[in-house]
Amino acid sequence: MSDADRSTVGAPPRPIDCGIKGLCPQCGARTLFAGVLRFAERCPACGLSIAGFNVGDGPAALLVLAWGAIVVALAIVVELSFSPPWWLHVLLWVPLSTAAIVWSLRVAKGWLLAAEYRHEAGEGRLAP
Ligand SMILES: [Zn+2]
């Protein structure tokens, strides 16, 4: 990311808004994602190089663990309360888990990328 990338007018959006709405952390256009979970290479509105950021796999691991615990707790409550057949558990929890993880992963990745942009985070470099 160069200094020219940061030459926009107006205040940048909040990192959480970037995650929820898919906003570019520099200009606020809805251009952060090129797919459901894939970042765009570059913001077409302001030219910010989004590919230069690296959010890693941290959000995925944390969200799978958190949603796994929530869904298992809910499945136990449903089983003990209603005793539905096994296929109803599959029909209920597989789509719900998938949707919750994908949506929250999109929000977490967008938020983390915007936080990296705001704090000018980057890989470590040796001082000259
Ligand atoms: Zn932009």
Tab-separated table of C-alpha atoms and ligand atoms in Angstrom:
chain	number	residue	atom	x	y	z
A	1	MET	CA	0.000	0.000	0.000
A	2	SER	CA	1.483	3.322	-0.994
A	3	ASP	CA	0.833	6.801	0.325
A	4	ALA	CA	-0.971	7.558	-2.942
A	5	ASP	CA	-3.519	4.905	-1.973
A	6	ARG	CA	-4.455	6.945	1.097
A	7	SER	CA	-5.168	10.177	-0.799
A	8	THR	CA	-8.964	10.246	-0.610
A	9	VAL	CA	-11.346	12.919	0.534
A	10	GLY	CA	-13.505	12.426	3.626
A	11	ALA	CA	-13.352	10.187	6.644
A	12	PRO	CA	-12.926	6.457	6.043
A	13	PRO	CA	-15.762	4.181	7.197
A	14	ARG	CA	-15.586	2.380	10.524
A	15	PRO	CA	-13.959	-1.075	10.321
A	16	ILE	CA	-17.135	-2.821	11.485
A	17	ASP	CA	-19.095	-1.123	8.681
A	18	CYS	CA	-16.492	-2.368	6.210
A	19	GLY	CA	-17.120	-5.893	7.460
A	20	ILE	CA	-20.902	-5.788	7.567
A	21	LYS	CA	-21.475	-3.869	4.343
A	22	GLY	CA	-18.340	-4.817	2.371
A	23	LEU	CA	-17.111	-1.232	2.176
A	24	CYS	CA	-13.699	-0.216	0.912
A	25	PRO	CA	-11.732	0.933	3.999
A	26	GLN	CA	-10.459	3.978	2.137
A	27	CYS	CA	-13.382	5.411	0.142
A	28	GLY	CA	-16.442	3.597	1.553
A	29	ALA	CA	-17.634	2.148	-1.776
A	30	ARG	CA	-19.167	-1.345	-1.677
A	31	THR	CA	-16.191	-2.863	-3.476
A	32	LEU	CA	-14.335	-4.821	-0.794
A	33	PHE	CA	-15.460	-8.294	-1.915
A	34	ALA	CA	-15.311	-9.831	-5.407
A	35	GLY	CA	-17.083	-12.997	-4.230
A	36	VAL	CA	-18.821	-14.297	-1.151
A	37	LEU	CA	-15.558	-14.536	0.816
A	38	ARG	CA	-12.957	-13.419	-1.725
A	39	PHE	CA	-11.535	-9.911	-1.572
A	40	ALA	CA	-11.316	-7.816	-4.711
A	41	GLU	CA	-7.806	-7.225	-6.039
A	42	ARG	CA	-8.244	-3.462	-6.122
A	43	CYS	CA	-11.044	-1.013	-5.315
A	44	PRO	CA	-12.420	0.201	-8.663
A	45	ALA	CA	-13.648	3.432	-7.055
A	46	CYS	CA	-10.439	4.701	-5.430
A	47	GLY	CA	-7.717	2.292	-6.608
A	48	LEU	CA	-6.741	0.979	-3.161
A	49	SER	CA	-4.777	-2.252	-3.537
A	50	ILE	CA	-6.825	-4.646	-1.412
A	51	ALA	CA	-4.643	-7.606	-2.417
A	52	GLY	CA	-1.799	-6.070	-0.399
A	53	PHE	CA	-3.524	-6.918	2.895
A	54	ASN	CA	-3.363	-10.319	4.552
A	55	VAL	CA	-5.980	-11.239	7.144
A	56	GLY	CA	-4.827	-14.860	7.418
A	57	ASP	CA	-6.861	-17.787	8.721
A	58	GLY	CA	-7.408	-16.565	12.273
A	59	PRO	CA	-11.033	-15.501	11.808
A	60	ALA	CA	-11.976	-18.828	10.200
A	61	ALA	CA	-10.611	-20.970	13.021
A	62	LEU	CA	-12.159	-18.818	15.736
A	63	LEU	CA	-15.572	-18.624	14.061
A	64	VAL	CA	-15.779	-22.358	13.328
A	65	LEU	CA	-15.039	-23.107	16.972
A	66	ALA	CA	-17.507	-20.509	18.268
A	67	TRP	CA	-20.346	-21.454	15.911
A	68	GLY	CA	-19.657	-25.143	16.489
A	69	ALA	CA	-20.164	-24.699	20.217
A	70	ILE	CA	-23.356	-22.679	19.707
A	71	VAL	CA	-24.881	-25.123	17.214
A	72	VAL	CA	-24.046	-28.181	19.313
A	73	ALA	CA	-25.637	-26.538	22.362
A	74	LEU	CA	-28.749	-25.704	20.333
A	75	ALA	CA	-28.902	-29.227	18.888
A	76	ILE	CA	-28.745	-30.722	22.376
A	77	VAL	CA	-31.559	-28.452	23.562
A	78	VAL	CA	-33.709	-29.375	20.540
A	79	GLU	CA	-32.990	-33.095	20.994
A	80	LEU	CA	-33.845	-33.066	24.674
A	81	SER	CA	-36.959	-30.944	24.168
A	82	PHE	CA	-38.521	-32.438	21.018
A	83	SER	CA	-36.569	-35.632	20.162
A	84	PRO	CA	-36.870	-35.067	16.391
A	85	PRO	CA	-35.614	-37.687	13.894
A	86	TRP	CA	-31.929	-37.540	12.976
A	87	TRP	CA	-32.607	-36.241	9.454
A	88	LEU	CA	-34.360	-33.180	10.868
A	89	HIS	CA	-31.173	-32.342	12.774
A	90	VAL	CA	-29.239	-32.584	9.496
A	91	LEU	CA	-31.758	-30.423	7.638
A	92	LEU	CA	-31.727	-27.853	10.411
A	93	TRP	CA	-28.129	-27.578	11.582
A	94	VAL	CA	-26.059	-28.065	8.437
A	95	PRO	CA	-27.547	-25.115	6.483
A	96	LEU	CA	-27.744	-22.968	9.623
A	97	SER	CA	-24.104	-23.651	10.524
A	98	THR	CA	-22.916	-23.024	6.979
A	99	ALA	CA	-24.815	-19.757	6.641
A	100	ALA	CA	-23.718	-18.487	10.064
A	101	ILE	CA	-20.058	-19.284	9.464
A	102	VAL	CA	-19.949	-17.822	5.950
A	103	TRP	CA	-21.746	-14.630	6.944
A	104	SER	CA	-19.711	-14.071	10.112
A	105	LEU	CA	-16.473	-14.936	8.287
A	106	ARG	CA	-17.241	-12.293	5.680
A	107	VAL	CA	-17.873	-9.722	8.412
A	108	ALA	CA	-14.748	-10.707	10.365
A	109	LYS	CA	-12.490	-10.646	7.301
A	110	GLY	CA	-13.783	-7.235	6.208
A	111	TRP	CA	-13.456	-5.830	9.705
A	112	LEU	CA	-9.929	-7.185	10.110
A	113	LEU	CA	-8.810	-5.841	6.731
A	114	ALA	CA	-10.220	-2.411	7.565
A	115	ALA	CA	-8.442	-2.483	10.932
A	116	GLU	CA	-5.186	-3.335	9.154
A	117	TYR	CA	-5.761	-0.417	6.792
A	118	ARG	CA	-6.598	2.003	9.611
A	119	HIS	CA	-3.558	1.066	11.704
A	120	GLU	CA	-1.250	0.744	8.699
A	121	ALA	CA	-0.406	-2.822	9.701
A	122	GLY	CA	1.988	-4.723	7.511
A	123	GLU	CA	4.674	-7.317	7.506
A	124	GLY	CA	7.760	-6.602	9.570
A	125	ARG	CA	10.719	-4.991	7.872
A	126	LEU	CA	14.348	-4.630	8.865
A	127	ALA	CA	15.460	-1.073	9.530
A	128	PRO	CA	17.991	0.173	6.970
B	1	ZN	ZN	-12.104	2.415	-2.440
